[in-house]
């Protein structure tokens, strides 16, 4: 993902993840000291939950604008050291992933886990994490994880934690059996907030002055000769006209960008010292005021989005994101302005003002001549929650379907007389709870499409500021984690933005070669919010799930036995391989042909057939009346049917079936003994006459042994137990991947 709009955004995320992971090792501590203006916004516990192989759970945490810190305590029964971690395949690796704005998706990334999961956890350091400036971070699951993130490290909004018991392309693949280790976890999450809106920081002990914004009129000195009659100017000022800061002191401000804006300008005026500053020659020396700006959180010298020396020139931010912006003003080296003299009474005084430049409704661009359209959300009937498509609110087009013609909406003027720099913008909103959906953008034409498509969360994109883009088959965001192409060509643009964040999205179409006849071509566009991308590539079913809080729905593909991956687009088993697997699986059932024939006549199927085949063999060994056999078979049929319906593939079924069969055989023998040897009985009262009956007992045992030798063909019994031993070995070697070889 591109971060052209944020100068220090990778560092921002890196430091956040470092602090987060450092907390996992106990490097962060919570001091419940009195006197801090904090209160508990929310506190909730997730009960112990078991994750079976290939299962996942999402946890959503909402952080309000006034939150101060987020504390998470997670415990599990995972016990992996560095040595076993290297040996564990990713399909059995328990991991935890973090992402802001929408649920994490470790399967769609080729690099987020390649190095992270293979490095011993104790070797993680700030330098290691710096190499992975991704918007999603995944780590091996720990036995105990405790972390505390403050409003100086992360921004308000929705944050997601994903727990996965095994990842990779085979996670979504359908399997005959599912075997592997399961693990349980529980979590406690607490969100603290500031009692006073004007206070900020981890302990809400930093004062933030809110700038009051009102519409203004007239020319702006930093407007760079723009046509002011076409712009709306919102002026934001502090209630105090003049502020004074000493060396090393910092002043914090905040302002709200309420809607889509073209530019945010931060200015400092009337800059002066409260004492006269001269150098040795008596010349006046100016004062430096460094400005750090950050969206959603307090900026600092190490953690900011934009910075500049506003004592020299105003700081301009093109296409600022919608939401709250924080500004930090810091004087730099006041003592140098006094010739090295240290004076604690010396301060820098200034007047701070910010201006937000907005185009009229329906317009955009530096000179407000490009077209901008709001997209209306239309829900699809009979579909999953939040599935919808978007149509522009305009009298220029009318469409009853999810597609609309593009030509009537296009801008027809450029800025700076650049014919290849004409933009048309669209604004849409992803509703709350729909972060598990995917934005699908399509452009189709009968001829080559001369448009580039740019997308950005929270504002309008440009050639330098975007989150995702598609220019052609060789220039796009195809390497980004949450960008997925879908058979794009010269005549078709088709891509997905996976698990799009909740909030405002801006889409920009850059028209190339406007002087050619391509502008007369018919181009159809569609923007929609869909569940599973590519409809699971026609190799699976789209399923719907909810996070642990029930606030966010997400979709996922349940693929067939040959395919896997997030969209079932990865062929795991070839067609020829599937044929061989099917042949081996069918051939392995040859040992059960005779029991299967009997079971089919009794209308039993598959696992029920297998269970009954084992039990029937045991019952057959007992030579009792058919009435008793039918009674035993009826009781066993009910038990095995319940086993086959509930959890047919659990390993404990083998022991249960053998135990049921052995019990049936034992009952049959007991019935036979009671029938044939009624005359033989032990006296209940042991009267020391047992020695007189020793001869009778000896004869009975000898007759029993002779009967057993005559009744059974012991070579076949030995062969049966040998086969049973092979079956036990096969069960031990059987996995989800080798099921087709070792089954039965």
mmCIF file with all atom_site columns, N, CA, C and O in Angstrom, residues 52 54 173-179 607 648-650 731 734-740 743:
data_model
loop_
_atom_site.group_PDB
_atom_site.id
_atom_site.type_symbol
_atom_site.label_atom_id
_atom_site.label_alt_id
_atom_site.label_comp_id
_atom_site.label_asym_id
_atom_site.label_entity_id
_atom_site.label_seq_id
_atom_site.pdbx_PDB_ins_code
_atom_site.Cartn_x
_atom_site.Cartn_y
_atom_site.Cartn_z
_atom_site.occupancy
_atom_site.B_iso_or_equiv
_atom_site.pdbx_formal_charge
_atom_site.auth_seq_id
_atom_site.auth_comp_id
_atom_site.auth_asym_id
_atom_site.auth_atom_id
_atom_site.pdbx_PDB_model_num
ATOM 1  N N  . UNK A 1 52  ? -10.173 -24.875 17.155 1.00 0.00 ? 52  UNK A N  1
ATOM 2  C CA . UNK A 1 52  ? -9.796  -26.124 16.524 1.00 0.00 ? 52  UNK A CA 1
ATOM 3  C C  . UNK A 1 52  ? -8.890  -25.842 15.336 1.00 0.00 ? 52  UNK A C  1
ATOM 4  O O  . UNK A 1 52  ? -8.730  -24.690 14.923 1.00 0.00 ? 52  UNK A O  1
ATOM 5  N N  . UNK A 1 54  ? -7.434  -24.828 11.999 1.00 0.00 ? 54  UNK A N  1
ATOM 6  C CA . UNK A 1 54  ? -7.885  -23.965 10.903 1.00 0.00 ? 54  UNK A CA 1
ATOM 7  C C  . UNK A 1 54  ? -9.032  -23.041 11.302 1.00 0.00 ? 54  UNK A C  1
ATOM 8  O O  . UNK A 1 54  ? -9.622  -22.396 10.448 1.00 0.00 ? 54  UNK A O  1
ATOM 9  N N  . UNK A 1 173 ? -9.344  -24.842 2.480  1.00 0.00 ? 173 UNK A N  1
ATOM 10 C CA . UNK A 1 173 ? -9.595  -26.030 1.673  1.00 0.00 ? 173 UNK A CA 1
ATOM 11 C C  . UNK A 1 173 ? -10.479 -27.011 2.426  1.00 0.00 ? 173 UNK A C  1
ATOM 12 O O  . UNK A 1 173 ? -10.324 -27.230 3.633  1.00 0.00 ? 173 UNK A O  1
ATOM 13 N N  . UNK A 1 174 ? -11.434 -27.614 1.721  1.00 0.00 ? 174 UNK A N  1
ATOM 14 C CA . UNK A 1 174 ? -12.287 -28.634 2.320  1.00 0.00 ? 174 UNK A CA 1
ATOM 15 C C  . UNK A 1 174 ? -11.474 -29.897 2.571  1.00 0.00 ? 174 UNK A C  1
ATOM 16 O O  . UNK A 1 174 ? -10.645 -30.287 1.739  1.00 0.00 ? 174 UNK A O  1
ATOM 17 N N  . UNK A 1 175 ? -11.711 -30.533 3.708  1.00 0.00 ? 175 UNK A N  1
ATOM 18 C CA . UNK A 1 175 ? -10.935 -31.706 4.104  1.00 0.00 ? 175 UNK A CA 1
ATOM 19 C C  . UNK A 1 175 ? -11.865 -32.818 4.551  1.00 0.00 ? 175 UNK A C  1
ATOM 20 O O  . UNK A 1 175 ? -12.922 -32.568 5.151  1.00 0.00 ? 175 UNK A O  1
ATOM 21 N N  . UNK A 1 176 ? -11.461 -34.061 4.260  1.00 0.00 ? 176 UNK A N  1
ATOM 22 C CA . UNK A 1 176 ? -12.234 -35.207 4.706  1.00 0.00 ? 176 UNK A CA 1
ATOM 23 C C  . UNK A 1 176 ? -12.204 -35.320 6.225  1.00 0.00 ? 176 UNK A C  1
ATOM 24 O O  . UNK A 1 176 ? -13.202 -35.631 6.862  1.00 0.00 ? 176 UNK A O  1
ATOM 25 N N  . UNK A 1 177 ? -11.055 -35.076 6.795  1.00 0.00 ? 177 UNK A N  1
ATOM 26 C CA . UNK A 1 177 ? -10.905 -35.078 8.246  1.00 0.00 ? 177 UNK A CA 1
ATOM 27 C C  . UNK A 1 177 ? -10.112 -33.846 8.637  1.00 0.00 ? 177 UNK A C  1
ATOM 28 O O  . UNK A 1 177 ? -9.357  -33.292 7.829  1.00 0.00 ? 177 UNK A O  1
ATOM 29 N N  . UNK A 1 178 ? -10.287 -33.393 9.853  1.00 0.00 ? 178 UNK A N  1
ATOM 30 C CA . UNK A 1 178 ? -9.542  -32.245 10.381 1.00 0.00 ? 178 UNK A CA 1
ATOM 31 C C  . UNK A 1 178 ? -8.860  -32.702 11.653 1.00 0.00 ? 178 UNK A C  1
ATOM 32 O O  . UNK A 1 178 ? -9.520  -32.998 12.656 1.00 0.00 ? 178 UNK A O  1
ATOM 33 N N  . UNK A 1 179 ? -7.549  -32.788 11.591 1.00 0.00 ? 179 UNK A N  1
ATOM 34 C CA . UNK A 1 179 ? -6.771  -33.216 12.744 1.00 0.00 ? 179 UNK A CA 1
ATOM 35 C C  . UNK A 1 179 ? -5.657  -32.229 13.000 1.00 0.00 ? 179 UNK A C  1
ATOM 36 O O  . UNK A 1 179 ? -5.148  -31.600 12.083 1.00 0.00 ? 179 UNK A O  1
ATOM 37 N N  . UNK A 1 607 ? -19.694 -43.540 7.217  1.00 0.00 ? 607 UNK A N  1
ATOM 38 C CA . UNK A 1 607 ? -19.110 -43.760 8.531  1.00 0.00 ? 607 UNK A CA 1
ATOM 39 C C  . UNK A 1 607 ? -19.991 -44.687 9.365  1.00 0.00 ? 607 UNK A C  1
ATOM 40 O O  . UNK A 1 607 ? -19.487 -45.519 10.131 1.00 0.00 ? 607 UNK A O  1
ATOM 41 N N  . UNK A 1 648 ? -18.213 -37.607 13.351 1.00 0.00 ? 648 UNK A N  1
ATOM 42 C CA . UNK A 1 648 ? -17.860 -38.900 12.766 1.00 0.00 ? 648 UNK A CA 1
ATOM 43 C C  . UNK A 1 648 ? -16.362 -39.107 12.669 1.00 0.00 ? 648 UNK A C  1
ATOM 44 O O  . UNK A 1 648 ? -15.885 -40.237 12.673 1.00 0.00 ? 648 UNK A O  1
ATOM 45 N N  . UNK A 1 649 ? -15.576 -38.025 12.580 1.00 0.00 ? 649 UNK A N  1
ATOM 46 C CA . UNK A 1 649 ? -14.153 -38.172 12.287 1.00 0.00 ? 649 UNK A CA 1
ATOM 47 C C  . UNK A 1 649 ? -13.253 -38.066 13.511 1.00 0.00 ? 649 UNK A C  1
ATOM 48 O O  . UNK A 1 649 ? -12.045 -38.093 13.369 1.00 0.00 ? 649 UNK A O  1
ATOM 49 N N  . UNK A 1 650 ? -13.836 -37.921 14.676 1.00 0.00 ? 650 UNK A N  1
ATOM 50 C CA . UNK A 1 650 ? -12.964 -37.808 15.839 1.00 0.00 ? 650 UNK A CA 1
ATOM 51 C C  . UNK A 1 650 ? -12.272 -39.143 16.105 1.00 0.00 ? 650 UNK A C  1
ATOM 52 O O  . UNK A 1 650 ? -12.844 -40.222 15.930 1.00 0.00 ? 650 UNK A O  1
ATOM 53 N N  . UNK A 1 731 ? -3.983  -44.916 11.174 1.00 0.00 ? 731 UNK A N  1
ATOM 54 C CA . UNK A 1 731 ? -4.649  -43.819 11.879 1.00 0.00 ? 731 UNK A CA 1
ATOM 55 C C  . UNK A 1 731 ? -3.634  -42.868 12.505 1.00 0.00 ? 731 UNK A C  1
ATOM 56 O O  . UNK A 1 731 ? -3.814  -41.653 12.503 1.00 0.00 ? 731 UNK A O  1
ATOM 57 N N  . UNK A 1 734 ? -2.138  -40.783 9.728  1.00 0.00 ? 734 UNK A N  1
ATOM 58 C CA . UNK A 1 734 ? -3.106  -40.049 8.918  1.00 0.00 ? 734 UNK A CA 1
ATOM 59 C C  . UNK A 1 734 ? -3.173  -38.587 9.338  1.00 0.00 ? 734 UNK A C  1
ATOM 60 O O  . UNK A 1 734 ? -3.243  -38.265 10.520 1.00 0.00 ? 734 UNK A O  1
ATOM 61 N N  . UNK A 1 735 ? -3.093  -37.682 8.362  1.00 0.00 ? 735 UNK A N  1
ATOM 62 C CA . UNK A 1 735 ? -3.247  -36.246 8.573  1.00 0.00 ? 735 UNK A CA 1
ATOM 63 C C  . UNK A 1 735 ? -4.266  -35.713 7.573  1.00 0.00 ? 735 UNK A C  1
ATOM 64 O O  . UNK A 1 735 ? -4.773  -36.450 6.720  1.00 0.00 ? 735 UNK A O  1
ATOM 65 N N  . UNK A 1 736 ? -4.536  -34.408 7.673  1.00 0.00 ? 736 UNK A N  1
ATOM 66 C CA . UNK A 1 736 ? -5.474  -33.799 6.729  1.00 0.00 ? 736 UNK A CA 1
ATOM 67 C C  . UNK A 1 736 ? -4.970  -33.898 5.305  1.00 0.00 ? 736 UNK A C  1
ATOM 68 O O  . UNK A 1 736 ? -5.739  -34.046 4.357  1.00 0.00 ? 736 UNK A O  1
ATOM 69 N N  . UNK A 1 737 ? -3.633  -33.827 5.125  1.00 0.00 ? 737 UNK A N  1
ATOM 70 C CA . UNK A 1 737 ? -3.064  -33.867 3.784  1.00 0.00 ? 737 UNK A CA 1
ATOM 71 C C  . UNK A 1 737 ? -2.937  -35.288 3.248  1.00 0.00 ? 737 UNK A C  1
ATOM 72 O O  . UNK A 1 737 ? -3.069  -35.522 2.047  1.00 0.00 ? 737 UNK A O  1
ATOM 73 N N  . UNK A 1 738 ? -2.673  -36.281 4.144  1.00 0.00 ? 738 UNK A N  1
ATOM 74 C CA . UNK A 1 738 ? -2.445  -37.653 3.688  1.00 0.00 ? 738 UNK A CA 1
ATOM 75 C C  . UNK A 1 738 ? -3.648  -38.556 3.912  1.00 0.00 ? 738 UNK A C  1
ATOM 76 O O  . UNK A 1 738 ? -3.534  -39.778 3.873  1.00 0.00 ? 738 UNK A O  1
ATOM 77 N N  . UNK A 1 739 ? -4.797  -37.945 4.153  1.00 0.00 ? 739 UNK A N  1
ATOM 78 C CA . UNK A 1 739 ? -5.998  -38.739 4.422  1.00 0.00 ? 739 UNK A CA 1
ATOM 79 C C  . UNK A 1 739 ? -6.311  -39.688 3.282  1.00 0.00 ? 739 UNK A C  1
ATOM 80 O O  . UNK A 1 739 ? -6.732  -40.822 3.490  1.00 0.00 ? 739 UNK A O  1
ATOM 81 N N  . UNK A 1 740 ? -6.116  -39.213 2.061  1.00 0.00 ? 740 UNK A N  1
ATOM 82 C CA . UNK A 1 740 ? -6.477  -40.027 0.897  1.00 0.00 ? 740 UNK A CA 1
ATOM 83 C C  . UNK A 1 740 ? -5.581  -41.243 0.743  1.00 0.00 ? 740 UNK A C  1
ATOM 84 O O  . UNK A 1 740 ? -5.922  -42.172 0.007  1.00 0.00 ? 740 UNK A O  1
ATOM 85 N N  . UNK A 1 743 ? -6.417  -43.555 4.655  1.00 0.00 ? 743 UNK A N  1
ATOM 86 C CA . UNK A 1 743 ? -7.797  -43.797 5.078  1.00 0.00 ? 743 UNK A CA 1
ATOM 87 C C  . UNK A 1 743 ? -8.139  -45.277 4.956  1.00 0.00 ? 743 UNK A C  1
ATOM 88 O O  . UNK A 1 743 ? -7.990  -45.884 3.894  1.00 0.00 ? 743 UNK A O  1
#
